[in-house]
mmCIF file of C-alpha atoms in Angstrom:
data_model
loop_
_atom_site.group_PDB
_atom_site.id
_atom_site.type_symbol
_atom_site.label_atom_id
_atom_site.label_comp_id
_atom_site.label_asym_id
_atom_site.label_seq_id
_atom_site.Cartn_x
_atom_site.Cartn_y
_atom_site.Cartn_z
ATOM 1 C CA UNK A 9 -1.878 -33.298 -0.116
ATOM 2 C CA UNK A 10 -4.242 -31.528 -2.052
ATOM 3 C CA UNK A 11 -2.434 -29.268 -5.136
ATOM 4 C CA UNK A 12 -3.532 -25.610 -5.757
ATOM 5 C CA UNK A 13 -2.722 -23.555 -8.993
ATOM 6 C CA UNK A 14 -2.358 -19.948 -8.436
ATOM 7 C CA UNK A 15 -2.401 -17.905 -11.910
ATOM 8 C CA UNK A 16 -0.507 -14.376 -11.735
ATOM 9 C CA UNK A 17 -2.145 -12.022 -14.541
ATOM 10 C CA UNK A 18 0.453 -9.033 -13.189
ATOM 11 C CA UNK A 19 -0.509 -6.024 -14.840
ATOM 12 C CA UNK A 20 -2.528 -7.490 -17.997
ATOM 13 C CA UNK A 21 -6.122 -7.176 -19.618
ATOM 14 C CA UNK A 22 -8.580 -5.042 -19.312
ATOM 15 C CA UNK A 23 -12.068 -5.748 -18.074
ATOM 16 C CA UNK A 24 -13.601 -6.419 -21.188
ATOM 17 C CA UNK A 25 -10.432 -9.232 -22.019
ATOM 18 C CA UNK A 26 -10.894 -10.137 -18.410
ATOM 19 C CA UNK A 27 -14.836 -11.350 -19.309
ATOM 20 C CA UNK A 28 -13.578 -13.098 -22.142
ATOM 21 C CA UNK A 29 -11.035 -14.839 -20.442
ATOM 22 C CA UNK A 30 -13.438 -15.658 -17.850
ATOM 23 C CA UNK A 31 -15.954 -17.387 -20.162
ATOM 24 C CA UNK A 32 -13.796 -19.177 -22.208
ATOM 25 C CA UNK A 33 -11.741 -20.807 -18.709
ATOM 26 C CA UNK A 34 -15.978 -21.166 -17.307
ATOM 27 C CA UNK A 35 -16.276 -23.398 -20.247
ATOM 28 C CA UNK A 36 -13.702 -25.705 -20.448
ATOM 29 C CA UNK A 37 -12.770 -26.499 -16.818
ATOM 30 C CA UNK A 38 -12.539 -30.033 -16.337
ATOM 31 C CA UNK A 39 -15.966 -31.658 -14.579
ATOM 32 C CA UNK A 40 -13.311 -33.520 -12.381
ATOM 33 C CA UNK A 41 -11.742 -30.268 -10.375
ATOM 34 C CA UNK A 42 -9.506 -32.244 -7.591
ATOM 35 C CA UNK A 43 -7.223 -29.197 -7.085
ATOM 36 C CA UNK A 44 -7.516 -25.648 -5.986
ATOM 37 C CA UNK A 45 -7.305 -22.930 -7.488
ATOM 38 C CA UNK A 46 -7.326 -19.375 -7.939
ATOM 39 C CA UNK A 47 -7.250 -16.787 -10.263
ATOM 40 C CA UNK A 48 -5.078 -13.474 -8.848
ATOM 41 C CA UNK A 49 -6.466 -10.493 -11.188
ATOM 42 C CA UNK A 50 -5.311 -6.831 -11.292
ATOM 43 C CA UNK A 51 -7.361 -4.974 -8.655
ATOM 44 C CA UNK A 52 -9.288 -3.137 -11.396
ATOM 45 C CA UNK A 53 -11.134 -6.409 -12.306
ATOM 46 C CA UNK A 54 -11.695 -8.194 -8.884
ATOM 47 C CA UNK A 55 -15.184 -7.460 -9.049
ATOM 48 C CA UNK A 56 -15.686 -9.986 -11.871
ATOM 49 C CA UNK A 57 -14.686 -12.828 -9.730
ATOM 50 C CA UNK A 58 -18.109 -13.052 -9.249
ATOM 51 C CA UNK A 59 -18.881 -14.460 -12.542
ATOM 52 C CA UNK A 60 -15.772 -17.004 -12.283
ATOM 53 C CA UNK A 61 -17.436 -20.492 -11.490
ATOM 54 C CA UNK A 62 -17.452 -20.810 -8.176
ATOM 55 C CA UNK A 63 -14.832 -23.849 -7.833
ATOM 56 C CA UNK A 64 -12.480 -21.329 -9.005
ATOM 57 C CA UNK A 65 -11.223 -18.596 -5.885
ATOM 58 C CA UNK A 66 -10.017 -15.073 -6.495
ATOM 59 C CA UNK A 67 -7.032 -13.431 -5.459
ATOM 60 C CA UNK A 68 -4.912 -10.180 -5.054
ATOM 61 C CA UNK A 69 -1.660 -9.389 -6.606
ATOM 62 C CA UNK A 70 -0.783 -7.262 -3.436
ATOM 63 C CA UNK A 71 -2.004 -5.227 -0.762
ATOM 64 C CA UNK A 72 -1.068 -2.460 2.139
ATOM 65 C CA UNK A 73 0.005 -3.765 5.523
ATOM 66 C CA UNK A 74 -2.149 -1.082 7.359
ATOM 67 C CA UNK A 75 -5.947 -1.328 7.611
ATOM 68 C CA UNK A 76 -6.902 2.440 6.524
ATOM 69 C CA UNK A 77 -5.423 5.518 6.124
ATOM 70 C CA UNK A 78 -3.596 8.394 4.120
ATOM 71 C CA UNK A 79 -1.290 5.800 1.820
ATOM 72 C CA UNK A 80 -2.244 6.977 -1.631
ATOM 73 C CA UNK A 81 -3.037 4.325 -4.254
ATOM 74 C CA UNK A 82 -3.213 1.583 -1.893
ATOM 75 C CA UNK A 83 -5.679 -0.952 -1.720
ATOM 76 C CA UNK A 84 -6.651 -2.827 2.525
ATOM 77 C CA UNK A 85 -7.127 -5.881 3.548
ATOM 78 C CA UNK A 86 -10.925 -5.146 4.113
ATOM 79 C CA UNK A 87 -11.112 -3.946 0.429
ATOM 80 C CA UNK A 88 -10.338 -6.767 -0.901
ATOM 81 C CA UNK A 89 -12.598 -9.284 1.570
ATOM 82 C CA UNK A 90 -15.136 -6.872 0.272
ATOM 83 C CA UNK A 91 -14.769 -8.008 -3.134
ATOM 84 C CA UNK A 92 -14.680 -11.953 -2.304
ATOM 85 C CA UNK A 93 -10.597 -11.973 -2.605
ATOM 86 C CA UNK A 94 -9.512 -15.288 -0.934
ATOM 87 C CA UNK A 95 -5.881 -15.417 -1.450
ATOM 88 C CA UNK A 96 -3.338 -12.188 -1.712
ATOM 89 C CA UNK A 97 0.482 -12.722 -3.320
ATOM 90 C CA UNK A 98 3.182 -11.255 -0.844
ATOM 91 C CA UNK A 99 6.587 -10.737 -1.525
ATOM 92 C CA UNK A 100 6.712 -11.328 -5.135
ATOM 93 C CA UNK A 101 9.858 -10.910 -6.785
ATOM 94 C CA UNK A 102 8.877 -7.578 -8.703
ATOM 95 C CA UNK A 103 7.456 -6.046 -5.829
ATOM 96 C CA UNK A 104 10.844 -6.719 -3.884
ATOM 97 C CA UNK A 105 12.497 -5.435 -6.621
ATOM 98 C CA UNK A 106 10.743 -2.558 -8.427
ATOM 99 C CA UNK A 107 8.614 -1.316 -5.242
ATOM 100 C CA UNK A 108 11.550 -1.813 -2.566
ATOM 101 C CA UNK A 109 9.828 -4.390 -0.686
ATOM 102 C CA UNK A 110 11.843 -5.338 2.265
ATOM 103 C CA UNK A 111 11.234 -8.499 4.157
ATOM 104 C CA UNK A 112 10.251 -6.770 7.347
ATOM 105 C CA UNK A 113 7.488 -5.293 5.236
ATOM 106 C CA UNK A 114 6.621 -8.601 3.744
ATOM 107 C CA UNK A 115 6.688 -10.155 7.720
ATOM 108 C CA UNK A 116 3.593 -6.850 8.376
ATOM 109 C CA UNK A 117 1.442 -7.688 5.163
ATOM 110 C CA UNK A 118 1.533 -11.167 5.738
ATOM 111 C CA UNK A 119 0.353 -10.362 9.940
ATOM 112 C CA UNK A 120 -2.461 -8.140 8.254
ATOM 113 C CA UNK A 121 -3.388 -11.030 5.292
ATOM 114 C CA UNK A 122 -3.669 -13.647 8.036
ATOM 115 C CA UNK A 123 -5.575 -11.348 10.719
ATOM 116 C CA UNK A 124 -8.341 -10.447 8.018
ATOM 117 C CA UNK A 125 -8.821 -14.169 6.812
ATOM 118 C CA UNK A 126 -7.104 -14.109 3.774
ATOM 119 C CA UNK A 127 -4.901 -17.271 2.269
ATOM 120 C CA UNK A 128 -1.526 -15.851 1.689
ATOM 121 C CA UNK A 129 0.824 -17.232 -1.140
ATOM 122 C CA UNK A 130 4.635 -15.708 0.220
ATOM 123 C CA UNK A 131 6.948 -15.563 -2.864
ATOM 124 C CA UNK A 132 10.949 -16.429 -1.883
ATOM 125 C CA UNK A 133 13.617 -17.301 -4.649
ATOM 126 C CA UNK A 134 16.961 -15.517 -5.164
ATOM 127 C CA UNK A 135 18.479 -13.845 -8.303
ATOM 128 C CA UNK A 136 20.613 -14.919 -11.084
ATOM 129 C CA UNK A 137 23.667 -13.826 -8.879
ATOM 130 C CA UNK A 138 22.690 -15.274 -5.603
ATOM 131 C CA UNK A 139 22.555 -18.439 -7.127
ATOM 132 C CA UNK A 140 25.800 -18.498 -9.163
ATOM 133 C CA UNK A 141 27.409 -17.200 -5.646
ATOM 134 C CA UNK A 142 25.841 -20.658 -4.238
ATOM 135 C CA UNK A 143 23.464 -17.743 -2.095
ATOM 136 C CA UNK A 144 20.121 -19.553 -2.850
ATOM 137 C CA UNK A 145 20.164 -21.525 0.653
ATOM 138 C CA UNK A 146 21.195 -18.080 2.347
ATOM 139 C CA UNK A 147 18.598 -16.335 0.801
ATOM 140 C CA UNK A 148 15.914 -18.398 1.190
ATOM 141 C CA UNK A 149 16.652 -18.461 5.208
ATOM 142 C CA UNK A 150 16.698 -14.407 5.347
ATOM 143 C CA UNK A 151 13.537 -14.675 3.347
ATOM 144 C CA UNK A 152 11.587 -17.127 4.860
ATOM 145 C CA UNK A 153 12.623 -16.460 8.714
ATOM 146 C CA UNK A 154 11.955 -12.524 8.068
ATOM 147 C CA UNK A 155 8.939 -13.578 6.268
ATOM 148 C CA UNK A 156 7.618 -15.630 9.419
ATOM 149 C CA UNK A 157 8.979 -13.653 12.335
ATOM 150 C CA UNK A 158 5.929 -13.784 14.927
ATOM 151 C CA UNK A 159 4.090 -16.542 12.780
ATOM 152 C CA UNK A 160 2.394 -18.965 14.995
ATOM 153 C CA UNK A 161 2.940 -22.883 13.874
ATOM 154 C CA UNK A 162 -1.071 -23.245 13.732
ATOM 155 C CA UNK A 163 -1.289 -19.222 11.528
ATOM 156 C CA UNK A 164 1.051 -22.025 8.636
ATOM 157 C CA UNK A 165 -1.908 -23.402 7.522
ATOM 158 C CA UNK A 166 -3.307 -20.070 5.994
ATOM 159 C CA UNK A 167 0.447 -19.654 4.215
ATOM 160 C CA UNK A 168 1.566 -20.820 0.912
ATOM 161 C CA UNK A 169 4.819 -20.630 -0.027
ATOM 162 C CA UNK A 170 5.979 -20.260 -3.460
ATOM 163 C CA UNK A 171 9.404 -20.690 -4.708
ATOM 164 C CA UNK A 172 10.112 -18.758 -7.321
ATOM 165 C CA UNK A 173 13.914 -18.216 -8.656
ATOM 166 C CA UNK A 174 14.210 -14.886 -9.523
ATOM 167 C CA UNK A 175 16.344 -15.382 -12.731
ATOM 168 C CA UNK A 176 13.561 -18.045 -14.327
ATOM 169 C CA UNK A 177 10.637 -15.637 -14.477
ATOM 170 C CA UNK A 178 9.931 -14.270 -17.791
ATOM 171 C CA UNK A 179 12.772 -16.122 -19.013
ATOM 172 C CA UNK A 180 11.751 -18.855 -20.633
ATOM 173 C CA UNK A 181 14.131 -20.468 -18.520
ATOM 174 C CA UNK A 182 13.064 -23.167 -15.979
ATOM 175 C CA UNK A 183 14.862 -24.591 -13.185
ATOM 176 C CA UNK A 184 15.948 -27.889 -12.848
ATOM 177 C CA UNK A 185 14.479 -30.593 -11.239
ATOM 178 C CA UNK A 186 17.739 -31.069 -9.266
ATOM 179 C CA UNK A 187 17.407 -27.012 -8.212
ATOM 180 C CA UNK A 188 13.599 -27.270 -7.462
ATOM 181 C CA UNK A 189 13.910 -30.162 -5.042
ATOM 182 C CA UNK A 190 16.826 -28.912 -3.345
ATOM 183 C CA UNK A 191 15.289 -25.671 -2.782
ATOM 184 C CA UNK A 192 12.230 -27.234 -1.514
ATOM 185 C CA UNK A 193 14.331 -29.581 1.214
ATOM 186 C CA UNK A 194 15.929 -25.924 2.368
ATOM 187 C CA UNK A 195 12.323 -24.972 2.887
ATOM 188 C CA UNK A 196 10.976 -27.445 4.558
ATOM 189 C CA UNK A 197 14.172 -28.389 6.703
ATOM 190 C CA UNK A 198 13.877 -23.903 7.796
ATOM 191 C CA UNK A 199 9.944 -24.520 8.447
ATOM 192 C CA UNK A 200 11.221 -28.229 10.864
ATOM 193 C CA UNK A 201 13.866 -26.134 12.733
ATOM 194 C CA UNK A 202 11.118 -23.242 13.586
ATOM 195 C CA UNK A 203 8.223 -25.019 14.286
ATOM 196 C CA UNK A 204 7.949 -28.288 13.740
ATOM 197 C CA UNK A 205 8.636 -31.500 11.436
ATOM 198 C CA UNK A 206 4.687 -32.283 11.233
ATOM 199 C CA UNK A 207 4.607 -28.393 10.291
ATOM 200 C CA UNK A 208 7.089 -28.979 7.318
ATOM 201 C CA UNK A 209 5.359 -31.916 5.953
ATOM 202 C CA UNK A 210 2.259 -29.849 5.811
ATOM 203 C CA UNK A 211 3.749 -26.833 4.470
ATOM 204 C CA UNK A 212 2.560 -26.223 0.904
ATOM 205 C CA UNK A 213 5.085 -25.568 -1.572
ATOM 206 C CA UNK A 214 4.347 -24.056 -5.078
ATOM 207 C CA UNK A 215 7.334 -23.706 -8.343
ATOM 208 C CA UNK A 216 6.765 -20.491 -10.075
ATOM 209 C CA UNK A 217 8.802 -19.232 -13.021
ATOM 210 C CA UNK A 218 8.307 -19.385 -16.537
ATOM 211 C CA UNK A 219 5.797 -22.584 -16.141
ATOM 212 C CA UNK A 220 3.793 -23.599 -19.257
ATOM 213 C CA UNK A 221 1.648 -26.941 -19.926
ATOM 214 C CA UNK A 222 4.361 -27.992 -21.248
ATOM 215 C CA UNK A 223 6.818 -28.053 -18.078
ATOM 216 C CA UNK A 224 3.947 -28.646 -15.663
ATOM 217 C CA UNK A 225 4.237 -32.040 -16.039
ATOM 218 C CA UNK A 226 7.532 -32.613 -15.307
ATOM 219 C CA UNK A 227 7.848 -30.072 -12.308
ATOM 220 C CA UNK A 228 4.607 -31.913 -10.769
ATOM 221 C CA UNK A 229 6.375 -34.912 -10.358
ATOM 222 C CA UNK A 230 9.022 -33.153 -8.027
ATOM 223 C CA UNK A 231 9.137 -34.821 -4.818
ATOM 224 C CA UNK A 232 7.371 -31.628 -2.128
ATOM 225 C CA UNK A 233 5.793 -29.231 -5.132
ATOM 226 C CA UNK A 234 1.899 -28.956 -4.235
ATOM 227 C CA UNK A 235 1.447 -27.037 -7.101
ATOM 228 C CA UNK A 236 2.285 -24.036 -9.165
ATOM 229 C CA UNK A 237 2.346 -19.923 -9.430
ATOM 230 C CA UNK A 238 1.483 -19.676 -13.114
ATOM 231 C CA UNK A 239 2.484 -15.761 -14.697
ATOM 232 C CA UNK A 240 2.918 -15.562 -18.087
ATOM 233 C CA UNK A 241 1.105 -18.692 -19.186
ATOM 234 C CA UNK A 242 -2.018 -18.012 -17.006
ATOM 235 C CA UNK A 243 -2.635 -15.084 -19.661
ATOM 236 C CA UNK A 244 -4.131 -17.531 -22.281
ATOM 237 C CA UNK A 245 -7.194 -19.515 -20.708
ATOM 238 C CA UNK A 246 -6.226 -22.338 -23.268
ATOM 239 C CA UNK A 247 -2.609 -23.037 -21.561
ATOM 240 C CA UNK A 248 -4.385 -22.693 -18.548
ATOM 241 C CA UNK A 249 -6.579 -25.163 -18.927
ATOM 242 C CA UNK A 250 -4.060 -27.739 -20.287
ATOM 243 C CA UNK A 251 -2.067 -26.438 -16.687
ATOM 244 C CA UNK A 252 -5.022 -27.274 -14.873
ATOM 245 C CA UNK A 253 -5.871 -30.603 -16.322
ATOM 246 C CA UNK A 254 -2.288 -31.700 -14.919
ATOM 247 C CA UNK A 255 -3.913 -31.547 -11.814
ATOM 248 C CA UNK A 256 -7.051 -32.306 -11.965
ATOM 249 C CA UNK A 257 -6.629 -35.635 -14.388
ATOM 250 C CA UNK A 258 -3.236 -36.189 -11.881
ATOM 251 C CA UNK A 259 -1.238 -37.387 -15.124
ATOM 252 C CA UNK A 260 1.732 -37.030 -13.581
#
């Protein structure tokens, strides 16, 4: 299964830093690209995906589950197919928890991301005290069946699904391998029960949380992870790159 890197810049850089970032990362891709990826940039610089070589794809951090109207400070679906977004994040963690995100919410933006064409990465993971409560399984199942209510088994393939524990991001702290590949059975085994088991095997699975070059090897070996949701790290094109090479070189 081919891997895909997904690179969160949250609410960082400004245009300018965004053009530098883009040259630099322009000039030191590997020639050998055997992964996907895509670069999700605040909405302010989406227009300079354009100058991102074009092996690279560009994504939203978010977006409104309507198609138009009176929602203030939102940003559509067709807005960002406009500007030559691929890929939108739904559900992430800080928009759960900051911007009251419900699931049911989630379940509309992701009907809206599929319906206009767009790849959508759905974030699930639970929090520090889920997971001492021994939640994590629980959670993930609200999550994910919320997430997918109405979802048709062949809509999956436009879905990426990215588990990211709540209490590793920013952290520092990364979850073990032991943690990662149990969440990913719960994942696939929810996905088998719901559709199908030919619909779990394909199901793409991404770690995010406090990844750096430096754990990307390690979590790449995980049996089920097709890639990563990069936040903090994605922020300097050098990591990136190393992250990247992972990949592409497949030293893993």
């Amino acid at each position: 299964m081919k891997k895909i890197f997904v690179a969160n810049f949250k609410m960082n850089k400004t245009n300018p830093e965004v053009l530098d970032y883009i040259q630099e990362l322009n000039n030191h891709l590997p020639e050998s690209l055997s992964s996907d990826v895509c670069l999700c940039l605040p909405y302010t610089s989406l227009c300079l995906g354009k100058f991102l070589d074009e092996r690279i794809a560009v994504g939203a951090q978010n977006m409104h589950e309507e198609d138009f109207g009176p929602f203030t400070g939102e940003i559509s679906a067709d807005m960002l197919c406009c500007l030559g977004v691929k890929y939108v994040i739904i559900g992430h963690s800080e928009r759960r928890k900051y911007f009251n995100e419900t699931n049911e919410k989630i379940n509309k933006k992701i009907k809206t991301a599929l319906r206009h064409g767009l790849k959508v990465v759905l974030c699930v993971g639970e929090t520090k005290v889920q997971r001492n409560s021994k939640r994590t399984t629980e959670i993930l199942s609200q999550q994910i069946e919320s997430a997918l209510s109405g979802i048709f088994e062949n809509e999956l393939k436009g879905i990426i699904i990215a588990y990211e524990p709540v209490w590793a991001i920013g952290t520092g702290k990364v979850a073990s391998s032991e943690d990662i590949e149990e969440a990913v059975k719960t994942i696939r085994k929810l996905i088998s029960s719901h559709y199908s088991k030919q619909a779990a095997q394909d199901q793409k699975i991404l770690y995010g949380g406090s990844l750096t070059s430096g754990t990307a090897k390690s979590i790449l070996k995980i049996d089920g992870i097709c890639g990563a949701l990069v936040g903090g790290a994605s922020l300097d094109p050098n990591e990136l790159i190393k992250i990247i090479s992972w990949f592409s070189l497949k030293v893993i």
